[in-house]
Amino acid sequence: MRLIHECLNTRITRIGLMMLLDTAIIAISYAISFWLRIDLLERAPHFIYDNAYLLGTLPYLVGIRLACGWVFKTYHWSFRHASLDENIDLVVSVGIGSIVLVLLGHFTPLFEAPPPRSIYVMEAAMTYAGMAVLRFLPRYLLAVWTQRLQNNQQDGKDVKRTLIYGVDGPAELAAREILRSHGHNYALVGFLDSNPATWESSIHGVKVLGGLQTLPDILRRESIDQILLPESGLSGHDMRRLVDICSPFQVHLKKIPDYGKILNARGIQHLENLTPESLLDRRPVRFDAVNMDAFLRDKTILVTGAAGTIGAELCRQILRQPVRELLLFDINENGLFFLDAELWEAHPDKKVTLVMGSIRDAARVNQVMRDYCPSVVFHAAAHKHVPMLENAPVEAVKNNVLGTATVADAALAHAVEKMVLISTDKAVLSASVLGASKRLAELLVRSRNGRGATTFLGVRFGNVLDSSGSLVEIVRRQIAKGGPVTVTHRDMVRFFMTIQEAAGLVLVAAALAEGDISVLDMGEPINIDSLVRQIIYLHGLTPDRDIEIRYAGPRPGEKFFESLHAEDETVRPSSFPKINLIDDGETIDADAMVADARRIVANGDGDDARAFFRRWVKDYNAAVTPRVPN
């Protein structure tokens, strides 16, 4: 028995068996076609088309059909995975075989007389039907058997009633894997789709039940446990809506693995949690309309604050361009070390140089500019935490204001082509020390334009979703500890974008250099309380039940709403989508401001620093918001 089993499982044996079965199908189809056409329909003897004619012409037909099947690889399928592509091959194989048969019958002396034309059509149709049943029926029977086996195995188990969002690509592949494989406890109930035209249709015998509009009724009716989604199947707005719909029903959302993970041994069993980035209406930045190659080719690029979140992502994206050398400038020794290791692993052919130092050290900054001669400087180094700087305003003056002045003046002195300041939406209507210091940095770099060969510009944007010390990082850490998760206030909203998009748009704005200050299109602001609840839910937990949420109240310097531009600032579009330009005409005596800042750093205290910001930032509001007790 073992020998017979091994023989049947060899490739040659399987192909030979398929050819033998195909021969039988062809012969039967040919005979039935003659019986229908000659004996049954005409009911008259035809001495030409007798059994001898049938047997004499059959070998030609069988040879043609088998040869076409071999050419179009209909014997090389994995019948378990046979799909539309294989069916097309089968149709083409049968069609080409019929054409060859017609040519032989009518234009060669091989046949005593050509068969009636209807014979070709009937034989081809029956041959195709027989071959299709032979090839696709095993897959169907396997799916039915697997489903029954799953049902038997799942009796008494914690079966997860599952919906899949989408009907194409990874969604359809995931459905096939669920239906035909075992070792999981998913019961596929139906599909969801945004296109109403697909509703009530069936895919692999499973119905498309509806979309987001009808989802609440579906969840109530079908007692769904989880919904599987392709990674890019929904917009951020629809994703947030989906989370809000599913939360009351305790329905969890999981990400469908990519093709590779489904097709390899991991199958569908290892579903992943959705990330907070999926809640944003952000898409990867395409540089097609911007000549990044011309902007960065064969140039030395300096990034200050390279070990920070934005600085590090800028470095990653810069190294995808044909730069000559990338300088990583930061005072954070460990951060530089780990970033360098990451970049070397990803780009071993690129020249990356670590440069330790502080932007507050003018001698060191000038030495770096002199020794390496960078063409472009991305100035990402800054203190950025609002509450901390409220308690240390002198440090904000020292680092964010004077540090920027040091880098800008060094860029001028060493004829750097372009310097790009990374700014923030907190610089608008500044309610915090951080915002005021960043607004002065914007005005400072603007004041340097026209003094030399260097072009200065600032790029302003809102919160980066998963940056170091960001809301998402804090929430994840609090969830890992079992809660509670702290939220400032139910009504607080913020702009968010992904790290990758922020860095990519900074590079685009730098390449365009169409205005002194660029502001990135951040989309619609998002309510912090809703975002936190959705992040908790994406971790498979229920807010207020599994994880407690506490409201701490706004911290000093925090606003309920952020703005990307002030009312007196004119906003105009740039030549690139998602980037706008700010025209406000505001200028200051930057040299006098820098001299005042140096005096504050040398002799002043916190009150002196706040008075400094009130002198130089026209809309600075130093009102301190008291903390609300728990």
XYZ file of C-alpha atoms in Angstrom, residues 39-438:
400
model
C -27.734 9.615 -35.280
C -30.117 11.615 -33.128
C -30.679 14.855 -35.014
C -30.641 13.653 -38.624
C -31.889 10.095 -37.953
C -30.332 8.851 -41.179
C -27.405 6.593 -41.966
C -24.196 8.322 -42.934
C -21.791 5.796 -44.363
C -18.913 8.260 -44.256
C -19.322 9.101 -40.568
C -19.462 5.582 -39.190
C -17.626 3.962 -36.304
C -14.564 3.387 -38.446
C -14.414 7.122 -39.259
C -14.829 7.994 -35.600
C -12.059 5.639 -34.489
C -9.809 6.743 -37.325
C -10.013 10.453 -36.555
C -10.065 10.173 -32.755
C -6.239 9.733 -32.383
C -5.651 13.044 -34.171
C -8.082 14.806 -31.854
C -6.592 13.208 -28.724
C -3.059 14.077 -29.824
C -3.961 17.692 -30.544
C -5.817 18.135 -27.243
C -3.069 16.560 -25.119
C -0.372 18.567 -26.892
C -2.283 21.825 -26.309
C -2.815 20.875 -22.677
C 0.918 20.323 -22.266
C 1.816 23.605 -23.991
C -0.618 25.591 -21.826
C 0.472 23.696 -18.681
C -2.957 22.328 -17.782
C -1.160 19.283 -16.344
C 1.112 21.288 -14.067
C -1.434 22.896 -11.751
C -1.749 22.622 -8.032
C -5.410 21.648 -8.207
C -5.897 22.665 -4.584
C -5.090 26.283 -5.580
C -6.669 26.287 -9.074
C -8.336 29.614 -9.851
C -9.481 31.901 -12.665
C -6.012 32.060 -14.261
C -5.903 28.271 -14.636
C -9.440 28.270 -16.034
C -8.383 30.773 -18.694
C -5.472 28.498 -19.626
C -7.912 25.612 -19.999
C -10.275 27.634 -22.218
C -7.377 28.752 -24.437
C -6.031 25.201 -24.654
C -9.394 23.779 -25.767
C -9.992 26.672 -28.186
C -6.585 26.378 -29.864
C -7.052 22.609 -30.126
C -10.376 23.090 -31.924
C -8.812 25.558 -34.366
C -6.017 23.097 -35.178
C -8.597 20.324 -35.658
C -10.604 22.474 -38.105
C -7.469 23.260 -40.085
C -6.511 19.571 -40.288
C -10.034 18.494 -41.232
C -10.560 21.039 -43.978
C -7.108 21.695 -45.424
C -5.265 18.368 -45.159
C -5.973 14.870 -46.520
C -5.742 13.281 -43.053
C -9.529 13.043 -42.719
C -11.603 11.206 -45.381
C -14.095 14.064 -45.093
C -14.246 16.954 -42.615
C -16.759 16.483 -39.786
C -19.848 18.725 -39.724
C -19.055 22.122 -38.181
C -21.428 21.561 -35.262
C -19.291 18.565 -34.216
C -16.377 20.899 -33.467
C -18.542 23.128 -31.265
C -20.243 20.333 -29.309
C -17.027 18.374 -28.797
C -15.155 21.476 -27.602
C -17.918 22.419 -25.164
C -18.195 18.934 -23.688
C -14.420 18.449 -23.554
C -13.985 21.756 -21.723
C -16.795 20.900 -19.293
C -15.336 17.489 -18.543
C -11.780 18.787 -18.074
C -13.028 21.655 -15.884
C -14.972 19.265 -13.646
C -11.923 17.014 -13.407
C -9.697 19.919 -12.370
C -11.952 22.066 -10.200
C -14.208 19.522 -8.520
C -11.392 18.217 -6.236
C -10.828 21.723 -4.935
C -14.528 22.195 -4.242
C -14.829 18.820 -2.528
C -11.710 19.571 -0.492
C -13.190 22.896 0.618
C -16.466 21.227 1.631
C -14.649 18.454 3.446
C -12.339 20.934 5.195
C -15.295 23.078 6.243
C -17.110 20.073 7.689
C -13.932 18.977 9.434
C -13.570 22.469 10.890
C -17.167 22.444 12.066
C -16.608 19.094 13.783
C -13.330 20.265 15.327
C -14.869 23.541 16.434
C -17.759 21.930 18.267
C -17.347 22.946 21.892
C -14.496 25.370 21.054
C -14.489 29.141 21.343
C -15.360 29.765 17.679
C -14.858 33.337 16.486
C -17.594 34.408 14.132
C -15.735 36.475 11.565
C -16.435 39.098 8.911
C -13.920 40.171 6.271
C -13.909 43.746 4.972
C -13.320 43.793 1.242
C -13.854 41.313 -1.571
C -10.574 41.520 -3.524
C -6.852 40.914 -3.062
C -5.772 40.021 0.489
C -9.415 39.906 1.674
C -10.379 37.250 -0.881
C -7.163 35.326 -0.248
C -7.798 35.377 3.512
C -11.316 34.069 2.950
C -10.009 31.183 0.849
C -7.450 30.338 3.508
C -10.075 30.329 6.265
C -12.437 28.133 4.246
C -9.913 25.531 3.126
C -7.479 25.282 6.027
C -7.863 24.004 9.556
C -6.026 24.592 12.812
C -7.877 27.844 13.524
C -11.196 28.652 15.167
C -12.578 31.209 12.693
C -16.054 30.745 11.259
C -16.428 33.000 8.212
C -19.915 34.504 8.367
C -19.714 36.974 5.493
C -18.018 39.868 3.733
C -18.371 43.633 4.061
C -17.757 46.016 1.186
C -18.055 49.744 0.572
C -19.611 49.188 -2.869
C -23.376 48.489 -2.578
C -23.276 46.810 -6.006
C -21.515 43.818 -4.428
C -24.032 43.348 -1.620
C -25.970 40.070 -1.607
C -23.467 38.527 -4.042
C -21.474 35.464 -2.981
C -17.750 34.787 -2.922
C -16.670 31.185 -2.385
C -20.228 30.522 -1.258
C -20.131 33.261 1.402
C -22.419 36.311 1.073
C -21.444 39.967 1.002
C -23.732 41.164 3.803
C -23.362 44.944 3.439
C -21.086 47.848 4.343
C -20.523 50.385 7.085
C -24.052 51.727 6.643
C -25.636 48.395 7.521
C -22.934 47.116 9.890
C -24.785 47.768 13.201
C -27.707 45.593 12.024
C -25.277 42.904 10.835
C -23.464 42.848 14.176
C -26.745 42.545 16.087
C -28.110 39.839 13.790
C -25.008 37.677 13.345
C -23.292 37.939 16.770
C -19.918 38.751 15.202
C -16.722 38.382 17.251
C -14.136 39.927 14.935
C -13.663 41.750 11.644
C -10.575 41.252 9.490
C -9.341 44.188 7.422
C -6.687 44.587 4.726
C -3.922 46.969 5.791
C -4.985 49.720 3.387
C -8.646 48.877 2.990
C -10.235 51.887 4.719
C -9.575 55.595 5.006
C -8.710 56.985 8.424
C -12.166 58.563 8.712
C -13.918 55.276 7.900
C -11.580 53.388 10.225
C -12.493 55.657 13.152
C -16.147 55.238 12.242
C -15.719 51.462 12.136
C -14.116 51.458 15.579
C -16.958 53.554 16.984
C -19.537 51.145 15.504
C -17.774 48.008 16.768
C -16.961 49.209 20.292
C -20.451 48.750 21.829
C -20.654 45.223 20.378
C -17.227 44.147 21.700
C -16.201 43.245 18.140
C -12.448 43.244 17.693
C -10.582 44.380 14.586
C -7.590 42.525 13.194
C -5.270 43.179 10.277
C -5.096 40.620 7.483
C -1.469 39.550 6.928
C 0.121 40.320 3.591
C 0.208 37.799 0.754
C 3.515 36.304 1.804
C 2.423 35.556 5.353
C -0.847 34.012 4.193
C 0.761 31.826 1.547
C 3.595 30.534 3.705
C 3.294 28.185 6.637
C 1.936 30.850 9.005
C -1.322 30.973 7.068
C -4.176 33.006 8.479
C -3.543 32.012 12.070
C -1.302 34.941 13.011
C -3.493 38.016 12.748
C -2.049 41.344 13.855
C -3.502 44.292 15.738
C -4.202 47.405 13.715
C -1.862 50.311 14.418
C -2.895 53.843 15.437
C -1.612 55.052 12.040
C -4.610 53.306 10.464
C -6.861 55.822 12.240
C -5.380 58.736 10.289
C -6.307 59.922 6.806
C -2.702 59.829 5.696
C -1.163 58.177 2.666
C 2.505 57.674 1.736
C 4.095 60.724 0.113
C 4.990 60.360 -3.551
C 7.901 62.429 -4.836
C 6.951 62.012 -8.493
C 6.303 65.726 -9.023
C 9.501 66.829 -7.260
C 13.010 66.309 -8.572
C 14.527 65.020 -5.335
C 17.433 63.568 -7.283
C 18.553 67.029 -8.445
C 18.045 68.461 -4.968
C 20.208 65.945 -3.107
C 22.490 64.238 -5.649
C 26.180 64.213 -4.663
C 25.578 66.603 -1.773
C 26.636 66.472 1.852
C 23.593 66.764 4.128
C 23.693 67.742 7.802
C 20.815 66.853 10.141
C 20.847 68.387 13.608
C 18.913 66.491 16.247
C 19.481 63.388 14.127
C 18.798 61.004 17.030
C 15.317 62.446 17.579
C 12.171 61.058 15.996
C 11.876 63.491 13.085
C 15.637 63.806 12.642
C 16.072 60.026 12.432
C 13.256 59.639 9.888
C 14.739 62.446 7.805
C 18.021 60.521 7.794
C 16.293 57.322 6.676
C 14.572 59.056 3.772
C 17.620 61.127 2.782
C 19.699 57.967 2.408
C 17.241 56.683 -0.187
C 18.495 59.522 -2.386
C 21.905 59.667 -4.133
C 23.637 61.840 -1.506
C 27.408 61.989 -1.154
C 27.496 61.979 2.669
C 25.056 62.265 5.561
C 26.171 63.931 8.802
C 24.334 62.903 11.964
C 24.672 65.747 14.480
C 23.360 65.288 18.012
C 24.425 65.464 21.636
C 22.655 62.166 22.362
C 25.495 59.651 22.242
C 23.417 56.473 22.581
C 20.811 57.687 20.118
C 23.487 58.377 17.506
C 25.055 54.963 18.068
C 21.843 53.019 17.512
C 20.752 55.173 14.561
C 24.117 54.682 12.885
C 23.824 50.906 13.290
C 20.338 50.954 11.767
C 21.362 53.114 8.817
C 24.478 51.081 8.106
C 22.443 47.884 8.019
C 19.934 49.424 5.603
C 22.470 51.328 3.458
C 25.942 49.778 3.788
C 27.024 51.505 0.575
C 26.238 55.053 1.804
C 28.655 57.279 3.694
C 27.272 58.232 7.114
C 29.321 60.237 9.622
C 28.522 60.634 13.320
C 29.148 64.116 14.685
C 28.636 64.576 18.410
C 27.946 68.079 19.574
C 25.420 70.641 20.770
C 23.757 73.363 18.726
C 24.447 75.665 21.703
C 28.200 75.269 21.114
C 28.987 77.818 18.386
C 32.607 76.703 18.065
C 31.625 73.079 17.501
C 28.865 73.952 15.017
C 31.222 76.181 12.999
C 33.924 73.509 13.064
C 31.510 70.944 11.627
C 30.390 73.356 8.897
C 34.007 74.188 8.037
C 35.299 70.601 8.027
C 32.445 68.879 6.157
C 31.023 71.742 4.012
C 27.369 70.591 3.998
C 25.183 71.811 1.149
C 21.891 71.423 3.013
C 21.173 71.621 6.760
C 17.988 70.211 8.285
C 17.647 71.760 11.722
C 15.538 69.349 13.796
C 17.324 69.788 17.132
C 15.084 71.362 19.777
C 13.564 70.969 23.210
C 9.937 70.055 22.519
C 8.009 69.016 25.657
C 5.494 71.707 26.588
C 5.189 71.168 30.390
C 8.941 70.741 30.875
C 9.740 73.984 29.097
C 7.079 75.815 31.109
C 9.230 74.970 34.117
C 12.525 75.768 32.333
C 11.937 78.743 30.018
C 15.605 79.783 30.099
C 16.524 76.432 28.550
C 14.018 77.098 25.779
C 15.741 80.419 25.065
C 19.163 78.790 25.186
C 18.366 75.815 22.946
C 15.458 76.662 20.691
C 16.268 80.332 20.091
C 20.027 80.747 20.480
C 20.723 77.226 19.166
C 18.825 78.080 15.992
C 20.724 81.365 15.698
C 24.020 79.496 16.054
C 23.166 77.033 13.282
C 21.783 79.767 10.998
C 24.795 82.044 11.422
C 27.197 79.141 10.831
C 25.271 78.219 7.674
C 25.651 81.802 6.441
C 29.335 81.968 7.325
C 30.129 78.742 5.453
C 27.882 79.363 2.413
C 25.491 76.492 2.971
C 23.029 76.357 0.070
C 19.910 75.798 2.132
C 18.879 75.571 5.802
C 15.505 74.090 6.784
C 14.020 74.707 10.248
C 11.610 72.104 11.657
C 8.862 74.115 13.355
C 5.511 73.297 14.991
C 1.874 74.359 15.024
C 2.466 75.471 18.610
C 4.289 78.484 17.161
C 0.861 79.841 16.120
C -0.893 81.985 18.769
C 1.738 80.781 21.211
C 0.285 79.762 24.554
C 3.459 78.043 25.714
C 7.166 78.639 26.093
C 7.756 75.976 23.453
C 5.474 77.696 20.979
C 6.985 81.122 21.616
C 10.536 79.812 21.234
C 9.653 78.113 17.950
